[in-house]
Amino acid sequence: MSNTERERYQREYGPSRRAILRALAASGVAVGLSPIALAQDEPIELGGDTPGWQGRAPAEIEGEVNPTLEFEAGQTYTVEWENVDGLPHNFAILDGAGSQLVRSEVIEGEGETQTVEFEATAEMAEYYCEVHPDTMRGDVEVAGEAAGGDELEDDTPVSGEIPDGPSIGLQRVAEGIPAPTGMEIAEGVDDRRYVVVQTGQIFVHTDEGGLQEEPFLDIEDRLVDLGLEDLGGYDERGLLGLAFHPDFESNDRFFVRYSAASREGTPEEFDHTDVLAEFAADSPDAADPDSERVLLEIPMPQDNHNGGALAFGPDGYLYSSVGDGGNVHDIGTGHVEDWYEENEGGNAQDTTENLLGGVHRLDVDDGGATGEIDEPEMESTDEENASAENASDEVGQDEDVRDDENGVEGNNETSDVTGNETDTNATSGNETDINATSGNETDADGMETDGTGDAAYGIPEDNPLVGEEGDHRGEYYAWGFRNPWRMSFDSDGRLFVGDAGQHRYEEVSLVEAGGNYGWNVKEGTHCFSPAEPLEPIEECPDETPEDVRGGEPLRDPIVEFRHRRLTEAFIDSSVVVGGYVYEGDAIGDLEGSYVFGNWSGEGVVDRDGEIFVATEPSAGEGGGEDTELEGDDAAGNETAATGNETVTDGNETSTDGNETAAQGNETESGGEDATVSVHSLPEYGDVLVGPDGMTLYMFEQDTQGDDASACYDDCADSWPPLTVDDEPTASEEVTAELTTFEREDGQTQVAAAGWPLYYFEPDEEPGDANGQGANDVWWVLGADGTPVRSAAGDEESDAETDDEAAGEDDATDAELWDLEEAVVDGSENGRLNRYVYAFGRDHDDELYVLTNTEYTPDDETGEVFKIVPPEEGESIEMPPAADEDGAADGNETADNETSDD
């Protein structure tokens, strides 16, 4: 939104500074907007009052509201101000881009005073109160030259300045609901969409009847009380996630994530308990609220950064996003130390002490552990240990956290309580150790059970930390996240995660198994320091030390953008909201693009949500993590970088979890003795394996259909071919066409999609994948026969082998996708003029945006819009101005001294 558009919007639709000044002038109060030259040898005296700053001294500003202040660059000035109304206020100065140059602490209490001393610089443009930024705001004019500085170059796209992209229309399909946090669909229930709202309800929506009056599920009575008083009612807790089992049509199972009041086992100084639970539906229109089975109860240190997204992957496993535990900088109560000593705290970088700051991958169909992991020690009584001997050996620990973007963003430092030091691994209900567990009991190893001795969930054996040295939590699929608010899979099995940043950058990542996505070493692609959160530092590690999970790279996002308001104020800036790849038919301009959003570029100051469109760099420009080979007939079909199924040319692997052989060497439909089957590897995703489960490879110099391979004779000892006596057989997961040809030695060799198949003799057991050459000559193949290499194999062709080169993975230098802002046709200014909370997708792969005109959870101001071609959209009116005490005017927001964007 341009400055002109923003001023027009505030003038016509909101209680802006200008509107308040007009009202004050009409009531006889003097107002002044002309510059006032001030002497630097006498203090500037102001009164801090919510309707506006009161000018008191010198005489030139006395009696004026929000007077414009004129300084001279290089001179030192003092501002002395008194809190007039007893509400929380502070004094800050911004530059023209909204970055803070001067900031005082927030104080409250009528009559309290504060003195702020600073040197004027030419960059100064405005002064304001962070807590009431819309009304307590005035201009600054500075004469003289700027001192200049050595600020790092930063060409990151900025919210509000991102180029216009495709035009879209919006059709309102639901309104009058509390804050919507998601919209999901159930396989086999094609005529219904399920809208999740923060206050604990799930509503059924149909094309014919709209939003059903009675909720599908209502668990409001199980939630923590929402609406933080010291944050003006803002809250990030609530009902946060929903996922229907892939076989919901036949088994009626679905899963939710919600924030409950602190339950037994949650430390007193923690804020609430995060719950992952399973329910059963009586019909597509009604669930049984008494059917709840708790899988996980996780003590949450803070009220924010809860994550909460749930999604079933193409492999049939349940993925769950978890925030870093809350609070600014990933420090404070509930945070642990990590390997990066430069930054205090580090839940997101730790994979042993807790399950915060990551994406987890769980088998909710397995009552027994599929992966062996060493769990953190948990204190238990002899009696408990004895009873646990008979319990299932399944793991059920998980530590989810809500994200600082429950469609919204914020920080409540009042929850940063010191107290007894605790291990922040969420626990079961009856244990005092803080390990994330399922609701009722743990076995002798601290593994989750559902209270009957059965495990609450299984851990897939190919999860990246299973079997690794150290006490790593096997639930982890990826880590290094701050607040992953919303995630989704596309039809190629790629996992997109939107991760909310802090004060400067927002990011979206393509997430793959075992990936470390950088927080709090990095914010986006930039180095981060809690000491200077508004300024990226010049240097930081690009990988972990060798003794931390083998020296893994810190992976860069595929999309990032910068806040337009660089402040430490309470939710006074952007929050990324993850979306979906558009795979519908209605809007050609969006085809194949990732559609996502920004909660509000102006934070609580203004309802300024944005819809973004990110487009992958075209093949040949070096973008993305997938590589096409000469002769690859699957061009344009992207390999799943998530460790899940590869899906190409419309041959989608079933998402019911029954067709995927993701565990061990078993293949569901073709048997263990099929010539070619599928096995899931963390580095590669689903790849072709032989009848013994050993990985199969192709040779890059073999072109489609050509039997002239450099390795037919000379390499036969190290690279034995896959041969058959008759015709090859394939399991159902194999979508590649299998053919045969006669080798020079007379054997019949099998080829997949035209690529001759080989073993690699040093592969010692199923699941090995040691055959990828340093020159990228040998490749594994996806289920459709597409050659695949992992990010770990993306080295230069000369294959550096020193430690430094080992960390220089293409994933850390991923090319950023092209970013544009969608233009909303039918809106006066081309924008939503609402807060963006979430996105949804229907059975036709058409997309929806879920919005709210307030930033509090319980006001029935939520709306759901279907994204349609611009000519089919309706008029999108400006929302009504909030009441005087409402969110839009910036009043009664927060007394936080820092924000947790």
Short mmCIF file of N, CA, C and O in Angstrom, two decimals, residues 225-307:
data_model
loop_
_atom_site.label_atom_id
_atom_site.label_comp_id
_atom_site.label_asym_id
_atom_site.label_seq_id
_atom_site.Cartn_x
_atom_site.Cartn_y
_atom_site.Cartn_z
N ASP A 225 -7.84 -20.35 28.73
CA ASP A 225 -8.60 -19.11 28.53
C ASP A 225 -7.85 -18.21 27.56
O ASP A 225 -6.68 -17.88 27.78
N LEU A 226 -8.53 -17.79 26.50
CA LEU A 226 -7.88 -16.98 25.46
C LEU A 226 -8.11 -15.49 25.71
O LEU A 226 -9.08 -15.09 26.35
N GLY A 227 -7.23 -14.68 25.13
CA GLY A 227 -7.34 -13.23 25.22
C GLY A 227 -6.48 -12.69 26.34
O GLY A 227 -6.93 -12.55 27.48
N LEU A 228 -5.22 -12.40 26.03
CA LEU A 228 -4.28 -11.91 27.04
C LEU A 228 -4.56 -10.44 27.31
O LEU A 228 -4.45 -9.60 26.41
N GLU A 229 -4.91 -10.13 28.55
CA GLU A 229 -5.32 -8.77 28.88
C GLU A 229 -4.22 -7.76 28.62
O GLU A 229 -4.47 -6.67 28.12
N ASP A 230 -2.98 -8.12 28.97
CA ASP A 230 -1.90 -7.15 28.78
C ASP A 230 -1.50 -7.01 27.33
O ASP A 230 -0.66 -6.18 26.99
N LEU A 231 -2.09 -7.82 26.44
CA LEU A 231 -1.86 -7.68 25.00
C LEU A 231 -3.12 -7.23 24.28
O LEU A 231 -3.28 -7.45 23.09
N GLY A 232 -4.02 -6.62 25.01
CA GLY A 232 -5.23 -6.11 24.38
C GLY A 232 -6.13 -7.18 23.82
O GLY A 232 -6.92 -6.93 22.90
N GLY A 233 -6.06 -8.39 24.37
CA GLY A 233 -6.88 -9.49 23.90
C GLY A 233 -6.22 -10.35 22.84
O GLY A 233 -6.75 -11.40 22.48
N TYR A 234 -5.08 -9.92 22.35
CA TYR A 234 -4.34 -10.70 21.36
C TYR A 234 -3.90 -12.03 21.98
O TYR A 234 -3.61 -12.13 23.16
N ASP A 235 -3.84 -13.09 21.16
CA ASP A 235 -3.43 -14.39 21.67
C ASP A 235 -3.01 -15.27 20.51
O ASP A 235 -3.56 -15.16 19.40
N GLU A 236 -2.05 -16.13 20.74
CA GLU A 236 -1.59 -17.08 19.71
C GLU A 236 -1.97 -18.51 20.05
O GLU A 236 -1.68 -19.42 19.28
N ARG A 237 -2.58 -18.72 21.17
CA ARG A 237 -3.01 -20.05 21.58
C ARG A 237 -4.41 -20.33 21.05
O ARG A 237 -5.08 -19.43 20.56
N GLY A 238 -4.86 -21.56 21.21
CA GLY A 238 -6.21 -21.91 20.78
C GLY A 238 -6.23 -23.22 20.04
O GLY A 238 -5.34 -24.07 20.20
N LEU A 239 -7.25 -23.42 19.21
CA LEU A 239 -7.32 -24.57 18.31
C LEU A 239 -6.52 -24.21 17.07
O LEU A 239 -6.90 -23.32 16.31
N LEU A 240 -5.42 -24.92 16.85
CA LEU A 240 -4.42 -24.46 15.89
C LEU A 240 -4.27 -25.32 14.65
O LEU A 240 -3.80 -24.84 13.63
N GLY A 241 -4.61 -26.60 14.74
CA GLY A 241 -4.37 -27.47 13.60
C GLY A 241 -5.38 -28.58 13.48
O GLY A 241 -5.95 -29.04 14.48
N LEU A 242 -5.60 -29.03 12.24
CA LEU A 242 -6.53 -30.12 11.95
C LEU A 242 -5.98 -30.91 10.76
O LEU A 242 -5.51 -30.32 9.79
N ALA A 243 -6.05 -32.23 10.86
CA ALA A 243 -5.70 -33.09 9.73
C ALA A 243 -6.57 -34.33 9.77
O ALA A 243 -6.71 -34.97 10.82
N PHE A 244 -7.19 -34.65 8.64
CA PHE A 244 -8.00 -35.85 8.53
C PHE A 244 -7.12 -37.01 8.08
O PHE A 244 -6.26 -36.86 7.21
N HIS A 245 -7.35 -38.16 8.69
CA HIS A 245 -6.61 -39.35 8.29
C HIS A 245 -6.87 -39.62 6.81
O HIS A 245 -7.98 -39.40 6.32
N PRO A 246 -5.85 -40.07 6.07
CA PRO A 246 -6.08 -40.34 4.64
C PRO A 246 -7.21 -41.32 4.39
O PRO A 246 -7.84 -41.29 3.33
N ASP A 247 -7.52 -42.19 5.37
CA ASP A 247 -8.61 -43.14 5.23
C ASP A 247 -9.84 -42.70 6.03
O ASP A 247 -10.62 -43.54 6.50
N PHE A 248 -10.02 -41.40 6.20
CA PHE A 248 -11.12 -40.89 7.01
C PHE A 248 -12.47 -41.42 6.54
O PHE A 248 -13.36 -41.71 7.35
N GLU A 249 -12.63 -41.57 5.24
CA GLU A 249 -13.91 -42.02 4.70
C GLU A 249 -14.31 -43.37 5.28
O GLU A 249 -15.50 -43.66 5.46
N SER A 250 -13.32 -44.20 5.63
CA SER A 250 -13.63 -45.53 6.16
C SER A 250 -13.36 -45.67 7.64
O SER A 250 -13.99 -46.49 8.31
N ASN A 251 -12.43 -44.86 8.20
CA ASN A 251 -12.10 -45.05 9.62
C ASN A 251 -12.54 -43.90 10.53
O ASN A 251 -12.39 -44.00 11.76
N ASP A 252 -13.02 -42.79 9.97
CA ASP A 252 -13.59 -41.67 10.73
C ASP A 252 -12.59 -40.97 11.64
O ASP A 252 -12.98 -40.22 12.54
N ARG A 253 -11.30 -41.14 11.43
CA ARG A 253 -10.29 -40.59 12.34
C ARG A 253 -9.79 -39.23 11.86
O ARG A 253 -9.56 -39.02 10.67
N PHE A 254 -9.61 -38.31 12.80
CA PHE A 254 -8.97 -37.04 12.49
C PHE A 254 -8.19 -36.56 13.72
O PHE A 254 -8.39 -37.05 14.84
N PHE A 255 -7.32 -35.59 13.50
CA PHE A 255 -6.37 -35.17 14.53
C PHE A 255 -6.38 -33.65 14.66
O PHE A 255 -6.52 -32.94 13.67
N VAL A 256 -6.21 -33.16 15.89
CA VAL A 256 -6.19 -31.71 16.14
C VAL A 256 -5.03 -31.37 17.07
O VAL A 256 -4.53 -32.22 17.80
N ARG A 257 -4.64 -30.11 17.00
CA ARG A 257 -3.67 -29.54 17.95
C ARG A 257 -4.35 -28.38 18.65
O ARG A 257 -4.94 -27.50 18.00
N TYR A 258 -4.27 -28.35 19.98
CA TYR A 258 -4.88 -27.25 20.71
C TYR A 258 -4.09 -26.92 21.96
O TYR A 258 -3.28 -27.71 22.44
N SER A 259 -4.33 -25.71 22.48
CA SER A 259 -3.66 -25.20 23.67
C SER A 259 -4.58 -25.38 24.87
O SER A 259 -5.64 -24.75 24.94
N ALA A 260 -4.20 -26.24 25.79
CA ALA A 260 -4.99 -26.49 26.99
C ALA A 260 -4.37 -25.75 28.18
O ALA A 260 -3.19 -25.40 28.16
N ALA A 261 -5.18 -25.52 29.19
CA ALA A 261 -4.63 -25.00 30.44
C ALA A 261 -3.60 -26.00 30.95
O ALA A 261 -3.66 -27.19 30.64
N SER A 262 -2.66 -25.51 31.74
CA SER A 262 -1.58 -26.36 32.22
C SER A 262 -2.13 -27.62 32.89
O SER A 262 -2.95 -27.54 33.81
N ARG A 263 -1.67 -28.75 32.41
CA ARG A 263 -2.09 -30.03 32.95
C ARG A 263 -0.98 -30.60 33.84
O ARG A 263 0.12 -30.07 33.90
N GLU A 264 -1.31 -31.68 34.51
CA GLU A 264 -0.34 -32.30 35.40
C GLU A 264 0.93 -32.62 34.64
O GLU A 264 0.89 -33.19 33.54
N GLY A 265 2.06 -32.26 35.21
CA GLY A 265 3.33 -32.46 34.54
C GLY A 265 3.89 -31.22 33.90
O GLY A 265 5.05 -31.18 33.53
N THR A 266 3.07 -30.18 33.75
CA THR A 266 3.56 -28.91 33.20
C THR A 266 4.09 -28.06 34.35
O THR A 266 3.36 -27.81 35.32
N PRO A 267 5.34 -27.60 34.29
CA PRO A 267 5.90 -26.81 35.39
C PRO A 267 5.06 -25.57 35.68
O PRO A 267 4.45 -24.99 34.78
N GLU A 268 5.08 -25.18 36.93
CA GLU A 268 4.25 -24.06 37.36
C GLU A 268 4.57 -22.78 36.62
O GLU A 268 3.69 -21.96 36.34
N GLU A 269 5.87 -22.60 36.28
CA GLU A 269 6.26 -21.35 35.63
C GLU A 269 6.00 -21.37 34.12
O GLU A 269 6.21 -20.36 33.44
N PHE A 270 5.55 -22.50 33.58
CA PHE A 270 5.22 -22.57 32.17
C PHE A 270 3.83 -22.01 31.94
O PHE A 270 3.05 -21.83 32.87
N ASP A 271 3.49 -21.77 30.66
CA ASP A 271 2.25 -21.07 30.35
C ASP A 271 1.05 -21.99 30.13
O ASP A 271 -0.03 -21.73 30.62
N HIS A 272 1.23 -23.07 29.38
CA HIS A 272 0.08 -23.93 29.07
C HIS A 272 0.59 -25.28 28.59
O HIS A 272 1.80 -25.52 28.53
N THR A 273 -0.33 -26.16 28.26
CA THR A 273 0.00 -27.49 27.73
C THR A 273 -0.50 -27.61 26.30
O THR A 273 -1.67 -27.35 26.03
N ASP A 274 0.40 -27.98 25.41
CA ASP A 274 0.02 -28.19 24.01
C ASP A 274 -0.42 -29.64 23.85
O ASP A 274 0.22 -30.57 24.35
N VAL A 275 -1.53 -29.86 23.15
CA VAL A 275 -2.12 -31.20 23.04
C VAL A 275 -2.26 -31.59 21.57
O VAL A 275 -2.79 -30.82 20.76
N LEU A 276 -1.79 -32.79 21.26
CA LEU A 276 -2.09 -33.43 19.98
C LEU A 276 -3.03 -34.57 20.31
O LEU A 276 -2.72 -35.46 21.10
N ALA A 277 -4.22 -34.56 19.71
CA ALA A 277 -5.24 -35.54 20.05
C ALA A 277 -5.93 -36.07 18.81
O ALA A 277 -6.00 -35.40 17.78
N GLU A 278 -6.44 -37.27 18.95
CA GLU A 278 -7.22 -37.91 17.89
C GLU A 278 -8.68 -37.95 18.31
O GLU A 278 -9.01 -38.19 19.48
N PHE A 279 -9.58 -37.72 17.34
CA PHE A 279 -11.02 -37.84 17.56
C PHE A 279 -11.62 -38.74 16.48
O PHE A 279 -10.98 -39.01 15.45
N ALA A 280 -12.85 -39.14 16.71
CA ALA A 280 -13.60 -39.92 15.72
C ALA A 280 -14.86 -39.16 15.34
O ALA A 280 -15.47 -38.49 16.17
N ALA A 281 -15.24 -39.28 14.08
CA ALA A 281 -16.46 -38.62 13.59
C ALA A 281 -17.62 -39.60 13.58
O ALA A 281 -17.46 -40.78 13.23
N ASP A 282 -18.79 -39.13 13.97
CA ASP A 282 -20.01 -39.93 13.85
C ASP A 282 -20.56 -39.88 12.43
O ASP A 282 -21.22 -40.81 11.97
N SER A 283 -20.28 -38.77 11.75
CA SER A 283 -20.72 -38.57 10.37
C SER A 283 -19.85 -37.46 9.79
O SER A 283 -19.09 -36.82 10.51
N PRO A 284 -19.95 -37.19 8.49
CA PRO A 284 -19.17 -36.08 7.92
C PRO A 284 -19.55 -34.73 8.51
O PRO A 284 -18.81 -33.75 8.32
N ASP A 285 -20.67 -34.65 9.22
CA ASP A 285 -21.13 -33.38 9.77
C ASP A 285 -20.99 -33.27 11.28
O ASP A 285 -21.25 -32.21 11.85
N ALA A 286 -20.60 -34.34 11.95
CA ALA A 286 -20.54 -34.29 13.41
C ALA A 286 -19.50 -35.26 13.94
O ALA A 286 -19.47 -36.44 13.56
N ALA A 287 -18.64 -34.74 14.83
CA ALA A 287 -17.64 -35.58 15.49
C ALA A 287 -18.12 -35.91 16.89
O ALA A 287 -19.01 -35.25 17.45
N ASP A 288 -17.52 -36.91 17.47
CA ASP A 288 -17.83 -37.31 18.84
C ASP A 288 -16.83 -36.66 19.78
O ASP A 288 -15.67 -37.07 19.83
N PRO A 289 -17.22 -35.63 20.53
CA PRO A 289 -16.25 -34.95 21.41
C PRO A 289 -15.73 -35.84 22.53
O PRO A 289 -14.67 -35.55 23.12
N ASP A 290 -16.44 -36.93 22.82
CA ASP A 290 -16.02 -37.84 23.89
C ASP A 290 -15.07 -38.92 23.38
O ASP A 290 -14.65 -39.78 24.15
N SER A 291 -14.74 -38.87 22.10
CA SER A 291 -13.88 -39.90 21.52
C SER A 291 -12.40 -39.54 21.61
O SER A 291 -11.56 -40.26 21.07
N GLU A 292 -12.08 -38.46 22.27
CA GLU A 292 -10.69 -37.96 22.27
C GLU A 292 -9.71 -39.00 22.81
O GLU A 292 -9.93 -39.61 23.85
N ARG A 293 -8.63 -39.19 22.07
CA ARG A 293 -7.48 -39.98 22.54
C ARG A 293 -6.26 -39.08 22.44
O ARG A 293 -5.87 -38.66 21.35
N VAL A 294 -5.67 -38.74 23.57
CA VAL A 294 -4.53 -37.84 23.59
C VAL A 294 -3.27 -38.58 23.18
O VAL A 294 -2.94 -39.62 23.76
N LEU A 295 -2.60 -38.07 22.17
CA LEU A 295 -1.33 -38.65 21.75
C LEU A 295 -0.16 -37.98 22.46
O LEU A 295 0.79 -38.64 22.86
N LEU A 296 -0.22 -36.66 22.59
CA LEU A 296 0.89 -35.91 23.18
C LEU A 296 0.37 -34.79 24.05
O LEU A 296 -0.59 -34.12 23.70
N GLU A 297 1.01 -34.57 25.18
CA GLU A 297 0.77 -33.38 25.99
C GLU A 297 2.13 -32.74 26.24
O GLU A 297 3.02 -33.36 26.80
N ILE A 298 2.28 -31.51 25.80
CA ILE A 298 3.58 -30.87 25.80
C ILE A 298 3.56 -29.61 26.64
O ILE A 298 2.82 -28.67 26.32
N PRO A 299 4.31 -29.54 27.71
CA PRO A 299 4.38 -28.30 28.49
C PRO A 299 4.97 -27.17 27.65
O PRO A 299 6.05 -27.31 27.07
N MET A 300 4.27 -26.05 27.56
CA MET A 300 4.70 -24.93 26.73
C MET A 300 5.20 -23.80 27.62
O MET A 300 4.46 -23.28 28.45
N PRO A 301 6.45 -23.39 27.43
CA PRO A 301 7.03 -22.37 28.31
C PRO A 301 6.32 -21.02 28.21
O PRO A 301 6.11 -20.35 29.21
N GLN A 302 5.98 -20.59 26.99
CA GLN A 302 5.43 -19.26 26.78
C GLN A 302 4.06 -19.38 26.08
O GLN A 302 3.67 -20.46 25.65
N ASP A 303 3.38 -18.25 25.95
CA ASP A 303 2.08 -18.29 25.29
C ASP A 303 2.19 -18.22 23.77
O ASP A 303 1.20 -18.47 23.07
N ASN A 304 3.37 -17.89 23.24
CA ASN A 304 3.49 -17.72 21.79
C ASN A 304 4.43 -18.76 21.19
O ASN A 304 5.01 -19.59 21.89
N HIS A 305 4.57 -18.69 19.87
CA HIS A 305 5.40 -19.63 19.11
C HIS A 305 4.95 -21.06 19.32
O HIS A 305 5.73 -21.92 19.73
N ASN A 306 3.73 -21.35 18.98
CA ASN A 306 3.18 -22.69 19.18
C ASN A 306 3.15 -23.53 17.91
O ASN A 306 2.87 -24.71 17.98
N GLY A 307 3.42 -22.95 16.75
CA GLY A 307 3.31 -23.73 15.52
C GLY A 307 1.88 -24.21 15.38
O GLY A 307 0.94 -23.43 15.34
#
